[in-house]
Tab-separated table of C-alpha atoms in Angstrom:
chain	number	residue	atom	x	y	z
K	17	ALA	CA	137.377	113.889	89.230
K	18	ALA	CA	135.703	116.647	91.203
K	19	ARG	CA	133.673	117.630	88.191
K	20	GLN	CA	132.582	114.029	87.644
K	21	LEU	CA	131.570	113.701	91.288
K	22	ARG	CA	129.403	116.819	91.111
K	23	LYS	CA	127.840	115.476	87.957
K	24	ARG	CA	127.040	112.197	89.704
K	25	GLN	CA	125.464	113.946	92.692
K	26	HIS	CA	123.330	116.021	90.351
K	27	GLN	CA	122.207	112.916	88.528
K	28	LYS	CA	121.469	111.174	91.810
K	29	THR	CA	119.010	113.890	92.829
K	30	LYS	CA	117.524	113.900	89.380
K	31	HIS	CA	116.858	110.134	89.464
K	32	PRO	CA	115.846	109.379	93.078
K	33	SER	CA	113.830	106.292	92.224
K	34	HIS	CA	116.761	104.456	90.667
K	35	ALA	CA	119.580	104.780	93.163
K	36	ASN	CA	120.821	101.350	92.158
K	37	ARG	CA	121.442	102.441	88.620
K	38	LEU	CA	125.078	102.311	87.562
K	39	PRO	CA	126.460	105.832	87.214
K	40	GLY	CA	128.731	107.294	84.582
K	41	SER	CA	128.449	106.331	80.978
K	42	PHE	CA	125.487	104.031	81.631
K	43	ASP	CA	123.182	106.684	83.050
K	44	ASP	CA	120.920	106.418	80.044
K	45	GLY	CA	120.122	102.894	81.210
K	46	ARG	CA	121.848	101.181	78.329
K	47	VAL	CA	125.342	99.911	77.655
K	48	PRO	CA	126.916	101.141	74.412
K	49	GLU	CA	125.676	98.181	72.364
K	50	GLY	CA	122.083	98.971	73.316
K	51	ARG	CA	121.885	96.407	76.114
K	52	GLN	CA	120.210	97.388	79.389
K	53	VAL	CA	122.136	97.687	82.648
K	54	CYS	CA	121.044	95.909	85.820
K	55	ARG	CA	117.843	97.625	86.917
K	56	ARG	CA	114.443	97.080	88.530
K	57	HIS	CA	111.528	96.545	86.177
K	58	GLU	CA	107.829	96.480	86.931
K	59	LEU	CA	105.094	94.106	85.913
K	60	TYR	CA	101.657	95.018	87.276
K	61	VAL	CA	99.369	92.085	87.949
K	62	SER	CA	95.700	93.032	88.165
K	63	PHE	CA	93.428	90.604	90.022
K	64	GLN	CA	90.499	92.354	88.362
K	65	ASP	CA	91.828	91.541	84.889
K	66	LEU	CA	92.315	87.961	86.001
K	67	GLY	CA	88.671	87.821	87.084
K	68	TRP	CA	89.734	86.938	90.605
K	69	LEU	CA	87.927	89.640	92.583
K	70	ASP	CA	85.287	87.149	93.712
K	71	TRP	CA	87.857	85.528	95.990
K	72	VAL	CA	90.723	88.011	96.373
K	73	ILE	CA	89.638	90.721	98.821
K	74	ALA	CA	92.812	92.810	98.866
K	75	PRO	CA	94.895	94.074	97.189
K	76	GLN	CA	93.215	94.642	93.804
K	77	GLY	CA	96.556	93.990	92.159
K	78	TYR	CA	100.250	94.275	92.846
K	79	SER	CA	103.457	95.450	91.275
K	80	ALA	CA	105.735	92.494	90.662
K	81	PHE	CA	109.196	93.986	90.385
K	82	TYR	CA	112.024	92.032	88.879
K	83	CYS	CA	115.701	92.690	88.216
K	84	GLU	CA	116.992	92.507	84.703
K	85	GLY	CA	119.951	93.852	82.799
K	86	GLU	CA	123.605	93.323	82.254
K	87	CYS	CA	126.344	93.829	84.808
K	88	ALA	CA	129.383	95.578	83.407
K	89	PHE	CA	132.060	97.410	85.359
K	90	PRO	CA	134.142	99.980	83.492
K	91	LEU	CA	136.887	101.115	85.833
K	92	ASP	CA	135.614	104.674	86.042
K	93	SER	CA	131.979	103.910	86.818
K	94	CYS	CA	131.793	101.180	89.401
K	95	MET	CA	130.865	103.114	92.520
K	96	ASN	CA	127.613	101.261	93.096
K	97	ALA	CA	128.912	97.765	92.407
K	98	THR	CA	130.312	95.488	95.068
K	99	ASN	CA	134.009	94.698	94.889
K	100	HIS	CA	133.173	91.039	94.762
K	101	ALA	CA	131.047	91.431	91.652
K	102	ILE	CA	133.778	93.503	89.974
K	103	LEU	CA	136.392	90.906	90.788
K	104	GLN	CA	134.083	88.127	89.611
K	105	SER	CA	133.564	89.946	86.332
K	106	LEU	CA	137.311	90.275	85.829
K	107	VAL	CA	137.911	86.598	86.614
K	108	HIS	CA	135.062	85.627	84.289
K	109	LEU	CA	136.595	87.755	81.549
K	110	MET	CA	139.952	85.998	81.889
K	111	LYS	CA	138.718	82.506	82.766
K	112	PRO	CA	135.038	82.067	81.867
K	113	GLU	CA	135.089	78.470	83.114
K	114	ALA	CA	136.389	79.497	86.568
K	115	ALA	CA	133.692	81.981	87.542
K	116	PRO	CA	130.237	82.775	86.165
K	117	LYS	CA	129.437	86.221	84.926
K	118	ALA	CA	128.141	88.646	87.559
K	119	CYS	CA	124.363	88.816	87.373
K	120	CYS	CA	121.654	91.342	88.162
K	121	ALA	CA	119.698	90.235	91.257
K	122	PRO	CA	117.593	91.693	94.106
K	123	THR	CA	119.626	93.336	96.853
K	124	LYS	CA	116.717	94.402	99.073
K	125	LEU	CA	113.337	92.710	99.505
K	126	SER	CA	110.257	93.529	101.536
K	127	ALA	CA	107.071	91.701	102.531
K	128	THR	CA	103.636	91.706	100.949
K	129	SER	CA	100.227	90.488	102.174
K	130	VAL	CA	97.205	89.018	100.403
K	131	LEU	CA	93.681	88.692	101.824
K	132	TYR	CA	91.372	86.170	100.174
K	133	TYR	CA	88.445	83.787	100.597
K	134	ASP	CA	88.874	80.042	100.357
K	135	SER	CA	86.235	77.714	98.950
K	136	ASN	CA	84.604	77.371	102.393
K	137	ASN	CA	84.112	81.138	102.729
K	138	ASN	CA	86.834	81.315	105.363
K	139	VAL	CA	89.120	84.348	105.061
K	140	ILE	CA	92.896	83.981	104.880
K	141	LEU	CA	95.488	86.691	105.356
K	142	LYS	CA	98.865	85.522	104.168
K	143	LYS	CA	102.042	87.508	104.619
K	144	HIS	CA	104.917	86.646	102.315
K	145	ARG	CA	108.281	87.811	103.549
K	146	ASN	CA	111.036	88.829	101.134
K	147	MET	CA	108.674	89.042	98.175
K	148	VAL	CA	108.795	92.597	96.830
K	149	VAL	CA	112.012	93.624	95.086
K	150	LYS	CA	113.032	97.034	96.351
K	151	THR	CA	116.448	97.381	94.722
K	152	CYS	CA	118.578	95.426	92.278
K	153	GLY	CA	122.335	95.106	92.091
K	154	CYS	CA	125.145	93.078	90.594
K	155	HIS	CA	126.162	89.822	92.297
Q	15	VAL	CA	103.745	93.256	79.436
Q	16	GLY	CA	100.583	92.832	77.436
Q	17	GLU	CA	97.354	94.711	77.669
Q	18	PRO	CA	95.548	92.448	80.158
Q	19	TRP	CA	98.240	93.177	82.720
Q	20	ALA	CA	98.755	96.837	82.031
Q	21	ARG	CA	97.330	99.575	84.223
Q	22	ALA	CA	97.040	103.313	84.018
Q	23	PRO	CA	100.274	104.671	85.506
Q	24	SER	CA	100.026	106.521	88.788
Q	25	SER	CA	101.298	110.098	88.859
Q	26	ARG	CA	104.387	109.023	90.828
Q	27	ALA	CA	105.130	106.175	88.476
Q	28	ALA	CA	104.469	108.423	85.519
Q	29	SER	CA	106.934	111.019	86.778
Q	30	CYS	CA	109.552	108.284	87.220
Q	31	ARG	CA	108.910	107.012	83.732
Q	32	GLN	CA	109.442	110.444	82.250
Q	33	GLN	CA	113.053	110.271	83.404
Q	34	GLN	CA	113.655	106.766	82.089
Q	35	PRO	CA	114.517	105.698	78.592
Q	36	PRO	CA	111.487	104.500	76.634
Q	37	PRO	CA	110.581	100.916	77.620
Q	38	PRO	CA	110.991	98.133	75.105
Q	39	PRO	CA	107.866	97.484	73.027
Q	40	HIS	CA	105.246	95.527	74.996
Q	41	ARG	CA	103.768	92.383	73.698
Q	42	ARG	CA	100.461	90.777	74.489
Q	43	LEU	CA	100.662	87.685	76.675
Q	44	SER	CA	99.333	84.571	75.044
Q	45	GLY	CA	96.619	82.536	76.728
Q	46	ARG	CA	99.177	79.918	77.687
Q	47	GLU	CA	101.480	82.524	79.257
Q	48	LYS	CA	98.532	84.009	81.148
Q	49	ARG	CA	97.573	80.595	82.505
Q	50	GLU	CA	101.193	79.977	83.505
Q	51	MET	CA	101.269	83.239	85.402
Q	52	GLN	CA	97.969	82.435	87.105
Q	53	ARG	CA	99.367	79.069	88.147
Q	54	GLU	CA	102.479	80.747	89.483
Q	55	ILE	CA	100.520	83.222	91.618
Q	56	LEU	CA	98.390	80.375	92.983
Q	57	ALA	CA	101.573	78.410	93.744
Q	58	LEU	CA	102.948	81.394	95.660
Q	59	LEU	CA	99.779	81.410	97.736
Q	60	GLY	CA	100.097	77.644	98.244
Q	61	LEU	CA	96.807	76.925	96.461
Q	62	PRO	CA	96.205	73.963	94.132
Q	63	GLY	CA	93.671	75.999	92.131
Q	64	ARG	CA	91.641	79.165	92.392
Q	65	PRO	CA	89.235	79.061	95.342
Q	66	ARG	CA	85.556	79.223	94.503
Q	67	PRO	CA	83.648	80.674	97.481
Q	68	ARG	CA	80.277	78.974	97.684
Q	69	ALA	CA	77.945	81.946	97.978
Q	70	ARG	CA	80.116	84.684	96.417
Q	71	PRO	CA	80.511	86.508	99.739
Q	72	ALA	CA	80.315	90.272	99.888
Q	73	SER	CA	83.711	91.877	99.787
Q	74	PRO	CA	84.415	94.186	102.705
Q	75	SER	CA	86.679	96.312	100.532
Q	76	ARG	CA	84.225	96.618	97.683
Q	77	PRO	CA	80.759	96.965	99.262
Q	78	GLY	CA	77.958	96.319	96.831
Q	79	ALA	CA	80.198	94.564	94.338
Q	80	GLY	CA	78.871	91.921	91.987
Q	81	ALA	CA	76.278	89.356	92.927
Q	82	ALA	CA	76.675	89.945	96.628
Q	83	ARG	CA	75.086	93.381	96.432
Q	84	GLN	CA	72.280	92.635	98.861
Q	85	GLN	CA	74.460	91.156	101.609
Q	86	PRO	CA	76.576	93.340	103.867
Q	87	PRO	CA	80.004	91.896	104.719
Q	88	SER	CA	80.134	89.602	107.718
Q	89	ALA	CA	82.224	90.076	110.842
Q	90	ALA	CA	85.216	87.873	109.977
Q	91	PRO	CA	86.126	89.538	106.647
Q	92	LEU	CA	85.794	92.977	108.250
Q	93	PHE	CA	88.122	91.966	111.063
Q	94	MET	CA	90.575	90.399	108.624
Q	95	LEU	CA	90.546	93.490	106.415
Q	96	ASP	CA	91.461	95.581	109.442
Q	97	LEU	CA	94.377	93.226	110.112
Q	98	TYR	CA	95.407	93.418	106.446
Q	99	ARG	CA	95.449	97.229	106.533
Q	100	ALA	CA	97.456	97.186	109.751
Q	101	ALA	CA	99.966	94.750	108.246
Q	102	ALA	CA	100.236	96.774	105.043
Q	103	SER	CA	100.862	100.038	106.864
Q	104	GLN	CA	103.359	98.284	109.106
Q	105	ASP	CA	105.219	97.026	106.050
Q	106	ASP	CA	105.491	100.629	104.866
Q	107	GLU	CA	106.561	101.823	108.284
Q	108	GLY	CA	109.150	99.053	108.625
Q	109	GLU	CA	110.647	100.069	105.307
Q	110	ARG	CA	110.861	103.675	106.385
Q	111	GLU	CA	112.305	102.971	109.804
Q	112	GLY	CA	114.354	99.942	108.828
Q	113	GLU	CA	113.019	97.795	111.642
Q	114	LEU	CA	110.521	94.965	111.742
Q	115	GLY	CA	108.420	94.055	114.742
Q	116	GLY	CA	105.850	91.264	114.799
Q	117	PRO	CA	103.741	91.208	111.658
Q	118	TRP	CA	100.635	92.320	113.446
Q	119	SER	CA	102.069	94.542	116.164
Q	120	LEU	CA	100.533	97.654	114.629
Q	121	ALA	CA	97.142	95.969	114.684
Q	122	TRP	CA	97.529	95.402	118.397
Q	123	ALA	CA	98.620	98.995	118.855
Q	124	ARG	CA	95.366	100.112	117.232
Q	125	GLY	CA	93.317	98.566	119.980
Q	126	LEU	CA	93.019	94.985	118.856
Q	127	PRO	CA	93.894	92.610	121.677
Q	128	ARG	CA	97.515	91.574	121.809
Q	129	SER	CA	98.615	87.983	121.864
Q	130	SER	CA	102.334	87.354	122.228
Q	131	ALA	CA	102.003	84.004	120.436
Q	132	ALA	CA	100.446	85.766	117.444
Q	133	ASP	CA	103.340	88.150	116.970
Q	134	GLY	CA	105.403	85.715	114.925
Q	135	ALA	CA	102.519	84.609	112.723
Q	136	ASP	CA	102.817	84.664	108.936
Q	137	THR	CA	99.253	83.621	108.232
Q	138	VAL	CA	95.941	84.467	109.865
Q	139	MET	CA	92.804	82.534	109.046
Q	140	SER	CA	89.211	83.157	110.113
Q	141	PHE	CA	86.520	80.491	110.301
Q	142	VAL	CA	82.785	80.982	110.086
Q	143	ASN	CA	80.494	79.372	112.623
Q	144	LEU	CA	78.903	76.279	111.075
Q	145	VAL	CA	76.632	74.939	113.815
Q	146	GLU	CA	75.031	76.670	116.781
Q	147	LEU	CA	73.064	74.965	119.543
Q	148	ASP	CA	71.297	76.651	122.442
Q	149	ARG	CA	70.222	75.447	125.849
Q	150	ASP	CA	68.006	78.444	126.625
Q	151	LEU	CA	65.207	79.349	129.020
Q	152	PHE	CA	63.013	76.549	127.664
Q	153	HIS	CA	65.479	73.964	128.991
Q	154	PRO	CA	66.649	73.089	132.493
Q	155	LYS	CA	69.709	74.883	133.841
Q	156	PRO	CA	72.570	75.371	133.248
Q	157	TYR	CA	72.073	77.367	130.066
Q	158	TRP	CA	74.721	77.443	127.369
Q	159	LYS	CA	75.457	78.168	123.736
Q	160	GLU	CA	77.497	75.847	121.496
Q	161	PHE	CA	79.488	76.730	118.399
Q	162	ARG	CA	81.305	74.566	115.894
Q	163	PHE	CA	84.059	75.548	113.448
Q	164	ASP	CA	85.746	73.463	110.787
Q	165	LEU	CA	89.522	73.885	111.028
Q	166	THR	CA	90.352	71.141	108.520
Q	167	PRO	CA	91.422	73.672	105.826
Q	168	ILE	CA	94.557	74.326	107.917
Q	169	PRO	CA	97.331	72.151	106.445
Q	170	ALA	CA	98.544	69.476	108.866
Q	171	GLU	CA	102.138	70.717	108.803
Q	172	GLU	CA	101.242	74.243	109.937
Q	173	ALA	CA	101.981	75.219	113.527
Q	174	VAL	CA	99.172	77.224	115.129
Q	175	THR	CA	100.665	79.851	117.418
Q	176	ALA	CA	97.360	81.194	118.760
Q	177	ALA	CA	93.625	80.888	118.256
Q	178	GLU	CA	90.852	83.205	119.393
Q	179	PHE	CA	87.090	82.878	119.615
Q	180	ARG	CA	85.421	86.241	119.027
Q	181	ILE	CA	81.788	86.874	119.972
Q	182	TYR	CA	79.786	90.095	120.144
Q	183	LYS	CA	77.906	91.045	123.293
Q	184	MET	CA	75.066	93.545	123.223
Q	185	GLN	CA	73.956	95.488	126.289
Q	186	SER	CA	71.814	93.308	128.491
Q	187	PHE	CA	68.661	95.003	129.716
Q	188	SER	CA	67.509	91.928	131.623
Q	189	TRP	CA	70.059	92.447	134.391
Q	190	HIS	CA	71.262	95.323	136.489
Q	191	GLY	CA	73.860	97.245	134.515
Q	192	ASN	CA	76.508	97.137	137.201
Q	193	GLN	CA	76.186	93.398	137.781
Q	194	THR	CA	79.293	91.405	136.934
Q	195	LEU	CA	78.901	88.389	134.662
Q	196	HIS	CA	81.384	85.507	134.451
Q	197	ILE	CA	81.696	84.212	130.896
Q	198	SER	CA	83.528	80.935	130.439
Q	199	ILE	CA	84.407	79.038	127.301
Q	200	HIS	CA	84.986	75.278	127.171
Q	201	GLU	CA	86.090	72.744	124.593
Q	202	ILE	CA	83.670	69.838	124.179
Q	203	VAL	CA	85.885	66.792	124.580
Q	204	GLN	CA	83.329	64.014	124.473
Q	205	GLU	CA	79.556	63.789	124.082
Q	206	HIS	CA	77.348	61.255	125.898
Q	207	ARG	CA	73.740	60.253	125.261
Q	208	ASN	CA	72.514	60.029	128.810
Q	209	ARG	CA	74.707	62.441	130.666
Q	210	GLU	CA	76.421	65.780	130.335
Q	211	SER	CA	79.257	66.158	127.823
Q	212	GLU	CA	82.867	66.157	129.005
Q	213	LEU	CA	84.299	69.638	128.848
Q	214	LEU	CA	87.762	71.170	129.028
Q	215	PHE	CA	87.947	74.669	130.466
Q	216	LEU	CA	89.666	77.144	128.100
Q	217	ASP	CA	89.139	80.737	129.209
Q	218	LEU	CA	87.152	82.912	131.617
Q	219	GLN	CA	86.386	86.622	131.526
Q	220	ASP	CA	84.324	88.958	133.669
Q	221	PHE	CA	82.170	91.734	132.223
Q	222	GLN	CA	79.549	94.192	133.339
Q	223	ALA	CA	76.057	93.217	132.178
Q	224	GLN	CA	75.701	96.582	130.428
Q	225	ALA	CA	79.001	96.219	128.517
Q	226	GLU	CA	78.787	96.044	124.737
Q	227	GLY	CA	81.451	95.008	122.229
Q	228	TRP	CA	83.574	92.118	121.030
Q	229	LEU	CA	84.787	89.594	123.576
Q	230	VAL	CA	87.905	87.594	122.745
Q	231	PHE	CA	88.648	84.191	124.276
Q	232	ASP	CA	91.892	82.240	123.977
Q	233	ILE	CA	91.113	78.827	122.469
Q	234	SER	CA	94.666	77.908	121.390
Q	235	ALA	CA	94.557	74.629	123.341
Q	236	ALA	CA	91.341	73.514	121.614
Q	237	SER	CA	92.598	74.393	118.136
Q	238	ASN	CA	95.741	72.347	118.731
Q	239	HIS	CA	93.644	69.377	119.879
Q	240	TRP	CA	91.447	69.674	116.790
Q	241	LEU	CA	94.438	69.818	114.475
Q	242	LEU	CA	96.011	66.760	116.099
Q	243	ASN	CA	92.756	64.776	116.154
Q	244	ARG	CA	90.604	66.208	113.403
Q	245	ARG	CA	87.770	63.741	114.029
Q	246	TYR	CA	87.260	64.994	117.584
Q	247	ASN	CA	86.305	68.564	116.798
Q	248	LEU	CA	83.091	68.808	118.804
Q	249	GLY	CA	83.069	72.557	119.188
Q	250	LEU	CA	83.007	75.169	121.926
Q	251	ARG	CA	80.496	75.810	124.687
Q	252	LEU	CA	79.873	79.183	126.319
Q	253	TYR	CA	78.404	79.635	129.812
Q	254	VAL	CA	77.300	82.847	131.521
Q	255	GLU	CA	76.950	83.073	135.292
Q	256	THR	CA	76.303	85.784	137.833
Q	257	GLU	CA	78.675	86.382	140.747
Q	258	ASP	CA	76.583	84.103	142.965
Q	259	GLY	CA	76.784	81.249	140.453
Q	260	GLN	CA	73.343	81.598	138.858
Q	261	SER	CA	73.265	80.376	135.260
Q	262	ILE	CA	72.049	82.881	132.667
Q	263	ASP	CA	70.785	82.287	129.139
Q	264	PRO	CA	73.610	83.700	126.921
Q	265	GLY	CA	71.008	85.165	124.578
Q	266	LEU	CA	69.452	87.133	127.431
Q	267	ALA	CA	72.905	88.280	128.507
Q	268	GLY	CA	73.268	89.900	125.066
Q	269	PHE	CA	75.445	87.373	123.207
Q	270	LEU	CA	74.803	87.314	119.480
Q	271	GLY	CA	74.984	84.146	117.404
Q	272	ARG	CA	74.338	83.153	113.819
Q	273	HIS	CA	71.013	84.968	113.752
Q	274	GLY	CA	72.480	88.315	114.728
Q	275	PRO	CA	73.542	91.006	112.253
Q	276	ARG	CA	76.169	89.711	109.777
Q	277	SER	CA	78.757	92.204	110.997
Q	278	LYS	CA	78.423	90.889	114.577
Q	279	GLN	CA	78.425	87.128	114.078
Q	280	PRO	CA	80.897	84.990	116.062
Q	281	PHE	CA	83.998	83.589	114.412
Q	282	VAL	CA	87.339	81.971	115.191
Q	283	VAL	CA	90.719	83.396	114.189
Q	284	THR	CA	93.863	81.284	114.078
Q	285	PHE	CA	97.414	82.584	113.771
Q	286	PHE	CA	100.082	80.280	112.440
Q	287	ARG	CA	103.563	80.253	111.066
Q	288	ALA	CA	103.977	79.405	107.427
Q	289	SER	CA	105.957	76.287	106.638
Q	290	PRO	CA	109.095	76.780	104.528
Q	291	SER	CA	108.013	77.424	100.951
Q	292	GLN	CA	108.478	74.644	98.467
Q	293	SER	CA	111.010	75.222	95.750
Q	294	ARG	CA	109.492	76.449	92.522
Q	295	THR	CA	110.832	76.332	89.038
Q	296	PRO	CA	112.113	79.809	88.184
Q	297	ARG	CA	110.572	81.417	85.117
């Protein structure tokens, strides 16, 4: 166990940008059958490519993060998962009709702002709270 | 993610990607998917379609861009860009420190005037001056300057928390520098043909004649009246007086209007709370 813990700590420093990644046997980002574990993905939206820079002042584009992947909880690699999600997975395994499968979802969100012109040349600054996915986890 | 959406990876992102397993093969978004995504972004912004600014205004963040190359950015976009930068850096700071103040509190800390009502605002909107009338030296006293702004683009369900009228004052060389000037701003409530308009006092500030810079007046009461009764938006009137009550032509006192430099033209800023977002169909 001590050896495994040291290994985990080493991997944690090696992968600082993905602290929400499930440790242990899934550290390569994929479950044994080639499926992806719950993780944050990035989709960059460029306002320039959309041809919208005549009305969007800032930003020039934004990273739209989303959570995607499968939640699985082997007994020896569940340190990052909530107990509730583990229990839900077990119940789902035994009685699929009683509880849905645990799913990958945002666990931390932050705000983002957009500055743009309207059709009357007025300028609007809109702040959207809880828009940017910071971390993903199993629910 | 198809080519139209892709970007060159930043060094930080690139270093992260080196440690990740190779991403699944990207596919090009079809025209229909692209249009769907455009619609979704517009829906997030609460817009029925993409805005089409009338005169392709110059972008304050991209000076000299596109067709607006000849025109420098005007005052309102510059002010709003400063607010945007303050909000963006505050978002970063809030993430680092784990605490969130008012959305614009950093902007106030940077020297922009603080308004407690504006602290809880989710949206800030600036309005350009549409009409300007002057009662100057060629008219009988008192002298004044009138401005009109169209606030109808604000949705009826939005709650305005604060509104400010911002006007630039140059140094006045017509008066002694140390002379104090009283500047008052009024809402025009009703206009009459044969007598003076009915006014509602909004704000008063005192300044030295030699002072130069932006003056900010609280017009929250007027903006609320205009939103409640949109047909009765008759504008704002500005008076300048000396300490002994003598009326002064605002132009001579150094106040700039529509004919001043673009970066110093008057505008109105409103702060309001966003209404709860409508439910959207998840993709």
